[in-house]
Amino acid sequence: MSTNLTSGIIGLPMVGKTTVFNLLTNSNQETSNFLSGKTETITASAKVPDKRIDFLANMYKPRKTTYAQIQFSEVPGLVRGANEGKGVGNQFLSAIRNADLLAHVVRAFKNPDVPHVEDDINPLRDIETIAVEILLADMDLVEKRIQRIQTGKKITKENAFELEVLKKCLAALEEESPISQLGLSEEEKLTLRNYAFLTEKPMMLVINIDEDQFRQGTYPGKEEVEKYAAARGIPVIEICGRIEMEISQLPEEDRAMFMEDLGITEPGIERLARAVYDYLGLISFLTAGEDEVRAWTIKRNTDAKRAAGKIHSDIERGFIRAEVVAFDDLAAAGSMARAREKGLLRLEGKEYIVKDGDIINFRFNV
């Protein structure tokens, strides 16, 4: 049972996509991809920060500590008109067709040394520019498939149904409405599953602000951006790439003081990683012991038997019971022995729906 979920980082050139990618994945990619003409998509894993794992690692002093992970892929900057016969926009976008979520990095920061491709700062315009490119990429895909079905020698019953659904999609896209808002039935979604339409994917806006905007708590066009996002149910996260970079380069012991001076309770990049994890409908159950403290990624509403399979197929196959304690209960008790004494540990069957932060020991027999 795999949950290798990927988030695609998209946006115009020179908006801070690579900075965000580097901060999330602890990478060291060149930040001037646009100027250097680089055209490859880069992928790496990001740790999902989790204070519960920190707490358990402190309690058990394990040989190994493993956090939940998400894959991030950064595509080179898109520009207005990328889909108008230039091909390059489609090429970049095809690299993230299999992503589960799109994180659109939007520039609000001012920096005369870093030119904006449209010459001025206007976040809402940039959001709409990328939205149009994504829409056109899907439209291109739909039109080609419709043509292929219509010019085929024989139209099967399945083809006829698919054609009907594709025409519905095309009509929506022509009205500048994403496929995600079509309200398709499960059968219709199943027909389209192999296309991986971009406008069907969940989207998140990451507004990259500068230090002055961070201190003032606002940026040009903030109200319009929030109104746009609220109308479409899109989450918005603000980060200051420059401050985040400074935090990441400080020794661990100096970070807390630096953040306190700036009034930051936690780095924005950590909020972003967790928000992506949550927005993808993911939770973590935990295992803890002297060998390893680990977060295991599962989809929300997963039962105990399938969660066991995340660790090993043998545990799922031979599942007997799950010994479960909620993280908050363990933290309040102070130790597993004390939690057991207080009756906070309980035995659950295979149909138990695992909750975020459950600490589980699986009993199994193969």
CSV table of C-alpha atoms in Angstrom, one decimal:
chain,number,residue,atom,x,y,z
A,1,MET,CA,0.0,0.0,0.0
A,2,SER,CA,1.9,3.0,-1.3
A,3,THR,CA,1.2,6.7,-0.6
A,4,ASN,CA,3.9,8.4,-2.5
A,5,LEU,CA,2.1,11.6,-3.0
A,6,THR,CA,3.5,14.4,-5.1
A,7,SER,CA,3.0,18.1,-5.1
A,8,GLY,CA,3.9,20.1,-8.2
A,9,ILE,CA,5.4,23.5,-7.7
A,10,ILE,CA,4.4,25.9,-10.5
A,11,GLY,CA,4.4,29.6,-11.2
A,12,LEU,CA,5.9,32.3,-13.4
A,13,PRO,CA,9.7,32.6,-13.7
A,14,MET,CA,11.5,34.5,-11.0
A,15,VAL,CA,8.8,34.2,-8.3
A,16,GLY,CA,10.8,32.1,-5.8
A,17,LYS,CA,9.7,28.5,-6.8
A,18,THR,CA,13.3,27.1,-6.5
A,19,THR,CA,13.7,28.9,-3.1
A,20,VAL,CA,10.5,27.3,-1.9
A,21,PHE,CA,11.5,23.9,-3.3
A,22,ASN,CA,15.0,24.1,-1.7
A,23,LEU,CA,13.6,25.1,1.7
A,24,LEU,CA,11.0,22.3,1.6
A,25,THR,CA,13.3,19.5,0.5
A,26,ASN,CA,16.6,20.8,2.0
A,27,SER,CA,18.0,20.9,-1.5
A,28,ASN,CA,20.5,23.2,-3.1
A,29,GLN,CA,19.2,23.8,-6.6
A,30,GLU,CA,20.3,26.8,-8.6
A,31,THR,CA,17.8,29.6,-8.1
A,32,SER,CA,18.4,31.2,-11.5
A,33,ASN,CA,16.9,28.4,-13.6
A,34,PHE,CA,15.1,30.9,-15.9
A,35,LEU,CA,18.1,33.0,-16.5
A,36,SER,CA,20.3,30.0,-17.1
A,37,GLY,CA,17.8,28.5,-19.5
A,38,LYS,CA,17.3,25.3,-17.5
A,39,THR,CA,14.3,23.3,-18.6
A,40,GLU,CA,14.2,20.2,-16.4
A,41,THR,CA,11.7,19.3,-13.7
A,42,ILE,CA,13.4,18.6,-10.4
A,43,THR,CA,12.0,16.3,-7.7
A,44,ALA,CA,12.9,15.6,-4.1
A,45,SER,CA,11.3,14.6,-0.8
A,46,ALA,CA,10.3,16.9,1.9
A,47,LYS,CA,10.0,16.1,5.6
A,48,VAL,CA,6.6,16.9,7.2
A,49,PRO,CA,7.5,18.5,10.5
A,50,ASP,CA,5.7,16.8,13.4
A,51,LYS,CA,6.1,17.8,17.1
A,52,ARG,CA,4.7,14.4,18.1
A,53,ILE,CA,7.6,12.6,16.5
A,54,ASP,CA,10.0,15.1,18.3
A,55,PHE,CA,8.3,14.2,21.6
A,56,LEU,CA,8.4,10.5,21.1
A,57,ALA,CA,12.0,10.6,19.9
A,58,ASN,CA,12.9,12.5,23.1
A,59,MET,CA,11.0,9.8,25.1
A,60,TYR,CA,12.4,6.7,23.5
A,61,LYS,CA,15.8,7.9,22.3
A,62,PRO,CA,15.5,5.6,19.3
A,63,ARG,CA,18.4,4.6,16.9
A,64,LYS,CA,16.4,6.0,14.1
A,65,THR,CA,13.7,8.8,13.7
A,66,THR,CA,11.6,8.9,10.5
A,67,TYR,CA,9.1,11.7,9.7
A,68,ALA,CA,6.4,11.5,7.1
A,69,GLN,CA,7.5,12.6,3.6
A,70,ILE,CA,6.0,14.3,0.5
A,71,GLN,CA,7.5,14.4,-2.9
A,72,PHE,CA,7.8,17.9,-4.5
A,73,SER,CA,8.4,18.5,-8.2
A,74,GLU,CA,9.4,21.9,-9.4
A,75,VAL,CA,8.7,22.7,-13.0
A,76,PRO,CA,10.5,25.6,-14.8
A,77,GLY,CA,8.6,28.9,-15.0
A,78,LEU,CA,5.6,29.2,-17.2
A,79,VAL,CA,5.0,32.4,-19.2
A,80,ARG,CA,1.9,33.9,-20.7
A,81,GLY,CA,1.1,32.2,-24.0
A,82,ALA,CA,3.0,29.0,-23.1
A,83,ASN,CA,0.3,27.0,-24.8
A,84,GLU,CA,0.0,29.1,-28.0
A,85,GLY,CA,1.9,26.7,-30.2
A,86,LYS,CA,5.2,27.1,-28.4
A,87,GLY,CA,5.0,23.6,-26.9
A,88,VAL,CA,7.3,24.4,-24.0
A,89,GLY,CA,4.5,25.2,-21.6
A,90,ASN,CA,2.8,21.9,-22.3
A,91,GLN,CA,6.1,20.0,-22.0
A,92,PHE,CA,6.6,21.5,-18.5
A,93,LEU,CA,3.0,20.9,-17.4
A,94,SER,CA,3.0,17.3,-18.7
A,95,ALA,CA,5.8,16.7,-16.1
A,96,ILE,CA,3.3,17.3,-13.3
A,97,ARG,CA,0.2,15.7,-14.7
A,98,ASN,CA,0.7,12.9,-12.2
A,99,ALA,CA,1.0,15.3,-9.2
A,100,ASP,CA,-1.7,15.0,-6.6
A,101,LEU,CA,-1.7,18.7,-5.8
A,102,LEU,CA,-0.4,21.9,-7.4
A,103,ALA,CA,1.3,24.6,-5.3
A,104,HIS,CA,1.3,27.8,-7.2
A,105,VAL,CA,4.1,30.2,-6.0
A,106,VAL,CA,3.0,33.8,-6.6
A,107,ARG,CA,5.4,36.7,-6.3
A,108,ALA,CA,4.4,39.7,-4.1
A,109,PHE,CA,7.9,40.6,-3.1
A,110,LYS,CA,9.7,43.7,-4.5
A,111,ASN,CA,13.3,43.4,-5.6
A,112,PRO,CA,14.7,45.7,-8.3
A,113,ASP,CA,17.6,43.2,-8.8
A,114,VAL,CA,15.1,40.4,-9.8
A,115,PRO,CA,13.0,41.6,-12.7
A,116,HIS,CA,9.3,40.5,-13.0
A,117,VAL,CA,8.5,38.9,-16.3
A,118,GLU,CA,5.4,41.3,-16.6
A,119,ASP,CA,7.5,44.3,-15.3
A,120,ASP,CA,5.4,45.0,-12.2
A,121,ILE,CA,4.0,43.3,-9.1
A,122,ASN,CA,0.4,42.1,-9.5
A,123,PRO,CA,-0.3,38.8,-7.7
A,124,LEU,CA,-3.9,38.4,-8.9
A,125,ARG,CA,-2.9,38.9,-12.6
A,126,ASP,CA,-0.2,36.3,-12.2
A,127,ILE,CA,-2.5,33.8,-10.5
A,128,GLU,CA,-5.0,34.2,-13.4
A,129,THR,CA,-2.1,33.9,-16.0
A,130,ILE,CA,-1.1,30.5,-14.7
A,131,ALA,CA,-4.8,29.5,-14.3
A,132,VAL,CA,-5.3,30.2,-18.0
A,133,GLU,CA,-2.2,28.2,-19.0
A,134,ILE,CA,-3.4,25.2,-17.0
A,135,LEU,CA,-6.8,25.5,-18.5
A,136,LEU,CA,-5.4,25.7,-22.1
A,137,ALA,CA,-3.2,22.7,-21.5
A,138,ASP,CA,-6.3,20.6,-20.4
A,139,MET,CA,-8.3,22.0,-23.4
A,140,ASP,CA,-5.6,20.9,-25.8
A,141,LEU,CA,-5.6,17.4,-24.3
A,142,VAL,CA,-9.4,17.2,-24.5
A,143,GLU,CA,-9.7,18.4,-28.1
A,144,LYS,CA,-7.0,16.0,-29.3
A,145,ARG,CA,-8.8,13.0,-27.6
A,146,ILE,CA,-12.2,14.1,-28.9
A,147,GLN,CA,-10.7,14.2,-32.4
A,148,ARG,CA,-9.1,10.8,-32.0
A,149,ILE,CA,-12.4,9.2,-31.0
A,150,GLN,CA,-14.4,10.9,-33.7
A,151,THR,CA,-12.0,10.0,-36.5
A,152,GLY,CA,-11.6,6.4,-35.2
A,153,LYS,CA,-12.8,3.5,-37.4
A,154,LYS,CA,-15.2,2.2,-34.7
A,155,ILE,CA,-16.8,4.0,-31.8
A,156,THR,CA,-17.5,1.5,-29.0
A,157,LYS,CA,-20.1,2.0,-26.3
A,158,GLU,CA,-17.2,3.0,-23.9
A,159,ASN,CA,-15.9,5.5,-26.5
A,160,ALA,CA,-19.3,7.0,-26.9
A,161,PHE,CA,-19.6,7.5,-23.1
A,162,GLU,CA,-16.1,8.9,-22.9
A,163,LEU,CA,-16.8,11.3,-25.8
A,164,GLU,CA,-19.9,12.6,-24.0
A,165,VAL,CA,-17.9,13.3,-20.8
A,166,LEU,CA,-15.0,14.9,-22.8
A,167,LYS,CA,-17.5,17.3,-24.5
A,168,LYS,CA,-18.9,18.2,-21.1
A,169,CYS,CA,-15.3,19.0,-20.0
A,170,LEU,CA,-14.5,21.0,-23.1
A,171,ALA,CA,-17.7,23.1,-22.6
A,172,ALA,CA,-16.6,23.9,-19.0
A,173,LEU,CA,-13.0,24.7,-20.1
A,174,GLU,CA,-14.3,27.0,-22.8
A,175,GLU,CA,-16.2,28.9,-20.1
A,176,GLU,CA,-12.9,29.1,-18.1
A,177,SER,CA,-14.3,26.8,-15.5
A,178,PRO,CA,-12.0,24.0,-14.1
A,179,ILE,CA,-13.0,20.4,-14.5
A,180,SER,CA,-12.9,20.0,-10.7
A,181,GLN,CA,-16.0,22.2,-10.5
A,182,LEU,CA,-18.1,20.1,-13.0
A,183,GLY,CA,-19.5,17.8,-10.4
A,184,LEU,CA,-18.8,14.7,-12.4
A,185,SER,CA,-20.2,11.3,-11.2
A,186,GLU,CA,-17.9,8.6,-10.1
A,187,GLU,CA,-18.5,6.7,-13.4
A,188,GLU,CA,-17.5,9.9,-15.3
A,189,LYS,CA,-14.4,10.4,-13.2
A,190,LEU,CA,-13.4,6.8,-13.8
A,191,THR,CA,-13.6,7.4,-17.6
A,192,LEU,CA,-11.2,10.4,-17.3
A,193,ARG,CA,-8.8,8.9,-14.7
A,194,ASN,CA,-5.9,8.3,-17.2
A,195,TYR,CA,-5.9,11.9,-18.4
A,196,ALA,CA,-4.8,13.4,-15.1
A,197,PHE,CA,-6.3,16.8,-15.9
A,198,LEU,CA,-4.5,19.7,-14.2
A,199,THR,CA,-7.7,21.7,-13.6
A,200,GLU,CA,-9.1,18.6,-11.7
A,201,LYS,CA,-6.3,18.8,-9.1
A,202,PRO,CA,-6.4,20.5,-5.8
A,203,MET,CA,-4.6,23.9,-5.9
A,204,MET,CA,-2.8,25.9,-3.2
A,205,LEU,CA,-1.5,29.4,-3.5
A,206,VAL,CA,1.9,30.2,-1.9
A,207,ILE,CA,2.4,34.0,-1.8
A,208,ASN,CA,6.1,34.9,-1.6
A,209,ILE,CA,6.3,38.2,0.3
A,210,ASP,CA,9.3,40.4,1.2
A,211,GLU,CA,10.4,41.4,4.7
A,212,ASP,CA,8.5,44.8,4.8
A,213,GLN,CA,5.3,43.0,3.7
A,214,PHE,CA,5.9,40.3,6.3
A,215,ARG,CA,6.3,43.0,9.1
A,216,GLN,CA,3.2,44.9,7.9
A,217,GLY,CA,1.1,41.7,7.4
A,218,THR,CA,0.0,42.8,4.0
A,219,TYR,CA,1.1,42.9,0.3
A,220,PRO,CA,-0.2,44.6,-2.9
A,221,GLY,CA,-3.5,43.1,-3.9
A,222,LYS,CA,-3.9,40.9,-0.8
A,223,GLU,CA,-7.6,41.5,-0.6
A,224,GLU,CA,-8.3,40.6,-4.2
A,225,VAL,CA,-6.2,37.4,-3.9
A,226,GLU,CA,-8.0,36.3,-0.8
A,227,LYS,CA,-11.4,37.0,-2.4
A,228,TYR,CA,-10.4,35.0,-5.5
A,229,ALA,CA,-9.2,32.1,-3.4
A,230,ALA,CA,-12.2,32.1,-1.1
A,231,ALA,CA,-14.6,32.0,-4.1
A,232,ARG,CA,-12.8,28.8,-5.4
A,233,GLY,CA,-12.0,27.1,-2.0
A,234,ILE,CA,-8.2,27.5,-2.6
A,235,PRO,CA,-6.0,27.7,0.5
A,236,VAL,CA,-3.5,30.6,0.7
A,237,ILE,CA,-0.2,30.5,2.6
A,238,GLU,CA,2.1,33.4,2.9
A,239,ILE,CA,5.9,32.9,3.2
A,240,CYS,CA,8.8,35.2,3.1
A,241,GLY,CA,11.4,33.3,1.1
A,242,ARG,CA,14.2,35.6,2.2
A,243,ILE,CA,13.6,35.2,5.9
A,244,GLU,CA,13.0,31.5,5.5
A,245,MET,CA,16.4,31.2,3.8
A,246,GLU,CA,18.0,33.1,6.7
A,247,ILE,CA,16.3,30.8,9.3
A,248,SER,CA,17.5,27.7,7.4
A,249,GLN,CA,21.1,28.8,7.4
A,250,LEU,CA,21.3,29.6,11.2
A,251,PRO,CA,22.6,27.0,13.7
A,252,GLU,CA,19.7,25.2,15.4
A,253,GLU,CA,20.3,27.0,18.7
A,254,ASP,CA,20.0,30.5,17.2
A,255,ARG,CA,16.9,29.8,15.2
A,256,ALA,CA,14.4,30.2,18.1
A,257,MET,CA,15.8,33.5,19.1
A,258,PHE,CA,15.8,34.9,15.5
A,259,MET,CA,12.2,33.7,15.0
A,260,GLU,CA,11.2,35.2,18.4
A,261,ASP,CA,12.7,38.6,17.4
A,262,LEU,CA,10.5,38.5,14.2
A,263,GLY,CA,7.4,37.3,16.0
A,264,ILE,CA,7.4,33.9,14.1
A,265,THR,CA,6.0,30.9,16.0
A,266,GLU,CA,7.1,28.5,13.3
A,267,PRO,CA,8.8,28.8,9.9
A,268,GLY,CA,6.2,29.3,7.1
A,269,ILE,CA,7.9,26.5,5.1
A,270,GLU,CA,6.9,24.1,7.9
A,271,ARG,CA,3.3,25.4,7.8
A,272,LEU,CA,3.3,24.8,4.0
A,273,ALA,CA,4.6,21.2,4.3
A,274,ARG,CA,1.9,20.4,6.8
A,275,ALA,CA,-0.8,22.2,4.9
A,276,VAL,CA,0.0,20.3,1.7
A,277,TYR,CA,-0.1,17.0,3.7
A,278,ASP,CA,-3.4,17.9,5.2
A,279,TYR,CA,-4.9,19.2,2.0
A,280,LEU,CA,-4.1,15.9,0.3
A,281,GLY,CA,-6.3,14.2,2.9
A,282,LEU,CA,-3.4,12.5,4.7
A,283,ILE,CA,-2.8,11.7,8.3
A,284,SER,CA,0.0,10.0,10.2
A,285,PHE,CA,-0.2,7.1,12.7
A,286,LEU,CA,2.9,6.6,14.8
A,287,THR,CA,5.0,3.6,15.9
A,288,ALA,CA,7.5,4.1,18.8
A,289,GLY,CA,10.2,2.0,20.3
A,290,GLU,CA,14.0,2.0,20.9
A,291,ASP,CA,14.7,0.9,17.4
A,292,GLU,CA,12.7,3.6,15.6
A,293,VAL,CA,10.1,6.3,16.1
A,294,ARG,CA,8.2,6.7,12.9
A,295,ALA,CA,5.3,8.5,11.2
A,296,TRP,CA,3.4,6.3,8.7
A,297,THR,CA,1.4,8.1,6.0
A,298,ILE,CA,-2.1,6.9,5.3
A,299,LYS,CA,-5.3,8.4,3.7
A,300,ARG,CA,-7.8,9.7,6.2
A,301,ASN,CA,-10.5,7.1,7.0
A,302,THR,CA,-8.2,4.1,6.6
A,303,ASP,CA,-9.0,1.1,8.7
A,304,ALA,CA,-6.5,-0.6,11.1
A,305,LYS,CA,-6.0,-3.7,8.9
A,306,ARG,CA,-5.1,-1.6,5.8
A,307,ALA,CA,-2.9,0.7,8.0
A,308,ALA,CA,-1.0,-2.4,9.1
A,309,GLY,CA,-0.3,-3.1,5.5
A,310,LYS,CA,1.5,0.2,5.3
A,311,ILE,CA,4.2,-1.3,7.5
A,312,HIS,CA,4.3,-4.7,5.9
A,313,SER,CA,1.9,-6.9,3.9
A,314,ASP,CA,2.5,-9.8,6.4
A,315,ILE,CA,1.1,-7.7,9.2
A,316,GLU,CA,-2.0,-6.9,7.2
A,317,ARG,CA,-2.4,-10.6,6.2
A,318,GLY,CA,-2.0,-11.9,9.8
A,319,PHE,CA,-3.7,-9.0,11.6
A,320,ILE,CA,-5.1,-9.9,15.0
A,321,ARG,CA,-5.5,-6.7,16.9
A,322,ALA,CA,-4.2,-3.2,17.1
A,323,GLU,CA,-3.0,-1.9,20.4
A,324,VAL,CA,-3.8,1.9,20.3
A,325,VAL,CA,-3.1,4.9,22.4
A,326,ALA,CA,-3.9,8.5,21.3
A,327,PHE,CA,-0.8,10.7,21.3
A,328,ASP,CA,-2.3,13.3,23.6
A,329,ASP,CA,-3.2,10.6,26.1
A,330,LEU,CA,0.4,9.2,26.1
A,331,ALA,CA,1.9,12.7,26.4
A,332,ALA,CA,-0.4,13.5,29.4
A,333,ALA,CA,0.5,10.1,31.0
A,334,GLY,CA,4.2,10.7,30.5
A,335,SER,CA,5.1,7.1,29.6
A,336,MET,CA,3.7,4.0,27.9
A,337,ALA,CA,3.7,2.1,31.2
A,338,ARG,CA,1.7,4.8,32.9
A,339,ALA,CA,-0.7,5.0,30.0
A,340,ARG,CA,-1.3,1.3,30.3
A,341,GLU,CA,-1.9,1.6,34.1
A,342,LYS,CA,-4.5,4.3,33.5
A,343,GLY,CA,-6.3,2.1,30.9
A,344,LEU,CA,-5.5,4.5,28.1
A,345,LEU,CA,-4.2,1.7,25.9
A,346,ARG,CA,-7.0,-0.1,24.1
A,347,LEU,CA,-7.4,-3.1,21.7
A,348,GLU,CA,-9.0,-2.3,18.4
A,349,GLY,CA,-10.2,-4.7,15.6
A,350,LYS,CA,-9.5,-4.6,11.9
A,351,GLU,CA,-12.4,-2.2,11.1
A,352,TYR,CA,-11.2,0.5,13.5
A,353,ILE,CA,-10.7,3.8,11.6
A,354,VAL,CA,-7.2,5.0,12.4
A,355,LYS,CA,-7.0,8.6,13.7
A,356,ASP,CA,-4.3,11.1,13.2
A,357,GLY,CA,-1.6,10.7,15.9
A,358,ASP,CA,-2.7,7.2,17.0
A,359,ILE,CA,0.4,5.3,18.4
A,360,ILE,CA,-0.2,1.7,17.3
A,361,ASN,CA,1.4,-1.6,18.0
A,362,PHE,CA,0.0,-4.3,15.7
A,363,ARG,CA,-0.5,-7.9,16.9
A,364,PHE,CA,-0.3,-10.3,14.1
A,365,ASN,CA,0.3,-14.0,13.3
A,366,VAL,CA,1.5,-15.3,9.9
